[in-house]
Amino acid sequence: MIKAEHIYKNFGDIHVLKDVSMEVNKGEVVVIIGPSGSGKSTFLRCINLLEEPTKGQVQIDDQNLTELSPKQVVKVREKVGMVFQHFYLFPHKTVLENLIYAPMKVKGLSRDEAVARAKELLKKVGLFDKINQYPNKLSGGQQQRVAIARSLAMEPDYMLFDEPTSALDPEMVKEVLDVIQSLAESGMTMIIVTHEMGFAKMVADKVIFMDDGQILESNTPENFFNHPSTERAKDFLQKIL
Amino acid sequence: MNELITGFKQMAPSIPYIINGVWVSLGIALGASILGFIGGILLSLCKIGQVKILSGLAHVYTSIFRGTPLILQLAIAYFGIPQLFQMGDVNPLTCAIITFGLNSAAYMSEIIRSGINAVDKGQFEASKALGVSYWPTMKDIILPQAIKNILPAMMNEFITLTKDSAIVSTISVTDMMRRSQIVAANIFSYFPPMLVSLVMYYIIVMALTYLGNRLERRMRRSD
């Protein structure tokens, strides 16, 4: 379970998040949507404390992250995978090395164990043939699939996706969404920030609409997309659908 | 003109002696750049770190070593400090390598710092998000990328060190420069031995530049 309570985040004088609360239960898929600059990504980054909330609490399982020491936070991050808009694969490492680095370094897996796990995951995302390539030889969609596999190699309990398809060419969006969808179907608990509305409708158990640093709506996809209750959400949906 | 020709003739047997001084020069440059590289990494990590005192000290260190002449630093290290602490005779070569190393660390730290800053912040975050802590991230993810970026600048630093190593002639290390002076004093003719040194320095610097360019191109190929 992930629980964020009354999160505030200021960058200097700019108030990016104003009292944001949310709860995600095990196995749930929550999709966060909203206009650019609404604080979606910042909120997501507050959940694994890549961004330290100015105020408020983040709880993962039975641990209150905001009360933990930096060392303990590092430990908690092991079970929260994150996928970024710009992939951030390690460019000086091959695909395989990208996948085995953290499991060996952090979880203490032997090289054989880590390699076996990496191979399995690469097969799952359909990139086994790229195992010895360097990331810059791959297309954006392939890089993002590797990035997802790299996260999964840590066997996380939760996955955070920060606009995973926003930096991709249109024809590569689907291959990445397919991977995320199959992950959702396997029961992974996920929070996804995205602009892909069709995808949101399909995978979400709950849709959260954010604007101006606040959550305006939190509803099932059917209710949200068919009967948005706020003017802001209606306006937003009209513009993008 | 005749004098010059006589000078060259007189010098001829000493040419190997002068040229062999190149190993002293290169040795100093190599030793100093290894020290400078290690010191530079430590200093740059202090500078970008969160600990205010360390970053302050690192900045002061850099400022002093970059803000004073190298030849003066060498004189203080070789003549000043041993006298002050009554250390007796110190080995000039060791002294030179250490001084050059400390000096180079100051320059290197700025190069490495800019290299680290040039690595995408996302690399840090991706590693963090995987549960990797600060030091392994630095060592395995950030520094390898940073060093790749700054390899040309570090090669330049090495070339500068090689040329600047001629300063050690002032503390009686028999490098190429010093050997030229010795030969010159023996045959009372300055131009020929100095010309030998000049040509040698130039050849070495050109060779290093060429090596640097090739290295850079190889690095770029893996991109």
Short mmCIF file of N, CA and C in Angstrom, two decimals, chain A residues 45 48-50 74 77-78 80-82 84 87-93 101-102 105-106 136-137 150-151 154, chain B residues 120-134 136-137 139-142 144-145 148 221-223:
data_model
loop_
_atom_site.label_atom_id
_atom_site.label_comp_id
_atom_site.label_asym_id
_atom_site.label_seq_id
_atom_site.Cartn_x
_atom_site.Cartn_y
_atom_site.Cartn_z
N ARG A 45 7.27 11.90 -8.05
CA ARG A 45 8.64 11.88 -7.55
C ARG A 45 8.72 12.04 -6.04
N ASN A 48 8.66 8.31 -4.10
CA ASN A 48 9.88 7.59 -3.72
C ASN A 48 10.95 8.56 -3.23
N LEU A 49 10.50 9.74 -2.88
CA LEU A 49 11.37 10.76 -2.28
C LEU A 49 12.55 11.19 -3.17
N LEU A 50 12.36 11.05 -4.49
CA LEU A 50 13.35 11.69 -5.37
C LEU A 50 13.22 13.19 -5.17
N VAL A 74 16.85 4.80 0.99
CA VAL A 74 17.49 4.05 -0.10
C VAL A 74 16.99 2.61 -0.11
N ARG A 77 13.49 2.29 -1.48
CA ARG A 77 13.41 2.48 -2.93
C ARG A 77 13.59 1.17 -3.70
N GLU A 78 14.22 0.19 -3.05
CA GLU A 78 14.39 -1.10 -3.72
C GLU A 78 13.06 -1.69 -4.13
N VAL A 80 10.32 0.02 -4.83
CA VAL A 80 9.52 0.93 -5.66
C VAL A 80 10.29 1.22 -6.95
N GLY A 81 9.91 0.55 -8.01
CA GLY A 81 10.59 0.80 -9.29
C GLY A 81 10.09 2.08 -9.92
N MET A 82 10.96 2.71 -10.72
CA MET A 82 10.50 3.92 -11.39
C MET A 82 10.98 3.94 -12.84
N PHE A 84 11.23 6.48 -16.21
CA PHE A 84 11.26 7.90 -16.50
C PHE A 84 10.87 8.21 -17.94
N PHE A 87 13.96 7.65 -20.10
CA PHE A 87 14.56 6.31 -19.92
C PHE A 87 15.70 6.29 -18.90
N TYR A 88 16.71 7.13 -19.16
CA TYR A 88 17.89 7.16 -18.29
C TYR A 88 18.54 5.81 -18.13
N LEU A 89 18.68 5.09 -19.23
CA LEU A 89 19.52 3.90 -19.18
C LEU A 89 20.96 4.36 -18.98
N PHE A 90 21.80 3.50 -18.45
CA PHE A 90 23.19 3.86 -18.27
C PHE A 90 23.91 3.68 -19.61
N PRO A 91 24.32 4.77 -20.23
CA PRO A 91 24.80 4.68 -21.62
C PRO A 91 26.12 3.94 -21.77
N HIS A 92 26.89 3.86 -20.68
CA HIS A 92 28.20 3.20 -20.77
C HIS A 92 28.11 1.71 -20.46
N LYS A 93 26.89 1.24 -20.21
CA LYS A 93 26.72 -0.17 -19.93
C LYS A 93 25.82 -0.80 -21.00
N TYR A 101 23.13 -4.61 -12.94
CA TYR A 101 23.92 -3.76 -12.03
C TYR A 101 23.30 -3.64 -10.64
N ALA A 102 22.07 -3.13 -10.59
CA ALA A 102 21.45 -2.90 -9.28
C ALA A 102 21.17 -4.20 -8.51
N LYS A 105 24.51 -5.17 -7.11
CA LYS A 105 25.06 -4.19 -6.18
C LYS A 105 24.21 -4.05 -4.92
N VAL A 106 22.91 -4.00 -5.12
CA VAL A 106 22.02 -3.68 -4.00
C VAL A 106 21.50 -4.94 -3.32
N ASN A 136 22.34 3.34 -26.79
CA ASN A 136 22.15 4.30 -27.88
C ASN A 136 22.00 3.64 -29.24
N LYS A 137 22.15 2.32 -29.28
CA LYS A 137 21.90 1.60 -30.54
C LYS A 137 20.42 1.22 -30.65
N ARG A 150 14.75 -3.12 -16.51
CA ARG A 150 15.77 -2.81 -15.50
C ARG A 150 15.12 -2.58 -14.13
N SER A 151 14.00 -1.88 -14.15
CA SER A 151 13.27 -1.67 -12.90
C SER A 151 12.76 -2.99 -12.32
N MET A 154 14.74 -5.54 -10.16
CA MET A 154 14.85 -5.39 -8.70
C MET A 154 13.66 -6.03 -7.99
N ASP B 120 23.91 13.88 -17.19
CA ASP B 120 22.48 14.13 -16.99
C ASP B 120 22.07 13.79 -15.55
N LYS B 121 21.35 14.71 -14.93
CA LYS B 121 20.88 14.48 -13.56
C LYS B 121 20.03 13.23 -13.46
N GLY B 122 19.40 12.90 -14.57
CA GLY B 122 18.55 11.72 -14.61
C GLY B 122 19.31 10.43 -14.32
N GLN B 123 20.60 10.43 -14.63
CA GLN B 123 21.42 9.25 -14.35
C GLN B 123 21.48 8.99 -12.85
N PHE B 124 21.64 10.07 -12.12
CA PHE B 124 21.62 10.00 -10.65
C PHE B 124 20.29 9.44 -10.17
N GLU B 125 19.22 10.01 -10.74
CA GLU B 125 17.89 9.65 -10.28
C GLU B 125 17.55 8.21 -10.62
N ALA B 126 17.94 7.79 -11.82
CA ALA B 126 17.65 6.42 -12.22
C ALA B 126 18.34 5.45 -11.27
N SER B 127 19.59 5.76 -10.94
CA SER B 127 20.34 4.89 -10.05
C SER B 127 19.74 4.90 -8.64
N LYS B 128 19.38 6.09 -8.21
CA LYS B 128 18.73 6.25 -6.91
C LYS B 128 17.44 5.43 -6.86
N ALA B 129 16.66 5.55 -7.92
CA ALA B 129 15.36 4.88 -7.95
C ALA B 129 15.52 3.36 -7.92
N LEU B 130 16.69 2.88 -8.33
CA LEU B 130 16.95 1.44 -8.28
C LEU B 130 17.43 1.01 -6.89
N GLY B 131 17.54 1.97 -5.98
CA GLY B 131 17.95 1.64 -4.63
C GLY B 131 19.46 1.64 -4.44
N VAL B 132 20.18 2.20 -5.41
CA VAL B 132 21.64 2.26 -5.29
C VAL B 132 22.00 3.52 -4.49
N SER B 133 22.91 3.40 -3.55
CA SER B 133 23.22 4.56 -2.72
C SER B 133 24.28 5.45 -3.38
N TYR B 134 24.61 6.55 -2.73
CA TYR B 134 25.38 7.62 -3.34
C TYR B 134 26.73 7.17 -3.89
N PRO B 136 28.27 4.11 -4.60
CA PRO B 136 28.30 3.24 -5.78
C PRO B 136 27.78 3.94 -7.03
N THR B 137 26.77 4.79 -6.88
CA THR B 137 26.26 5.54 -8.02
C THR B 137 27.37 6.41 -8.61
N LYS B 139 30.63 6.09 -8.27
CA LYS B 139 31.76 5.31 -8.78
C LYS B 139 31.41 4.56 -10.07
N ASP B 140 30.24 3.95 -10.11
CA ASP B 140 29.92 3.05 -11.22
C ASP B 140 29.13 3.73 -12.34
N ILE B 141 28.37 4.75 -11.99
CA ILE B 141 27.48 5.34 -12.99
C ILE B 141 27.96 6.72 -13.43
N ILE B 142 28.21 7.60 -12.48
CA ILE B 142 28.48 8.99 -12.84
C ILE B 142 29.92 9.20 -13.30
N PRO B 144 32.33 7.20 -14.49
CA PRO B 144 32.75 6.69 -15.80
C PRO B 144 32.25 7.55 -16.96
N GLN B 145 31.03 8.07 -16.83
CA GLN B 145 30.51 8.93 -17.90
C GLN B 145 31.21 10.28 -17.90
N LYS B 148 34.75 10.02 -19.33
CA LYS B 148 34.71 9.89 -20.78
C LYS B 148 34.56 11.25 -21.45
N ARG B 221 33.34 6.69 -31.11
CA ARG B 221 32.80 5.61 -31.92
C ARG B 221 31.84 4.75 -31.10
N SER B 222 32.10 4.59 -29.81
CA SER B 222 31.23 3.76 -28.97
C SER B 222 29.93 4.47 -28.62
N ASP B 223 29.81 5.73 -29.01
CA ASP B 223 28.56 6.45 -28.73
C ASP B 223 27.45 6.03 -29.69
#
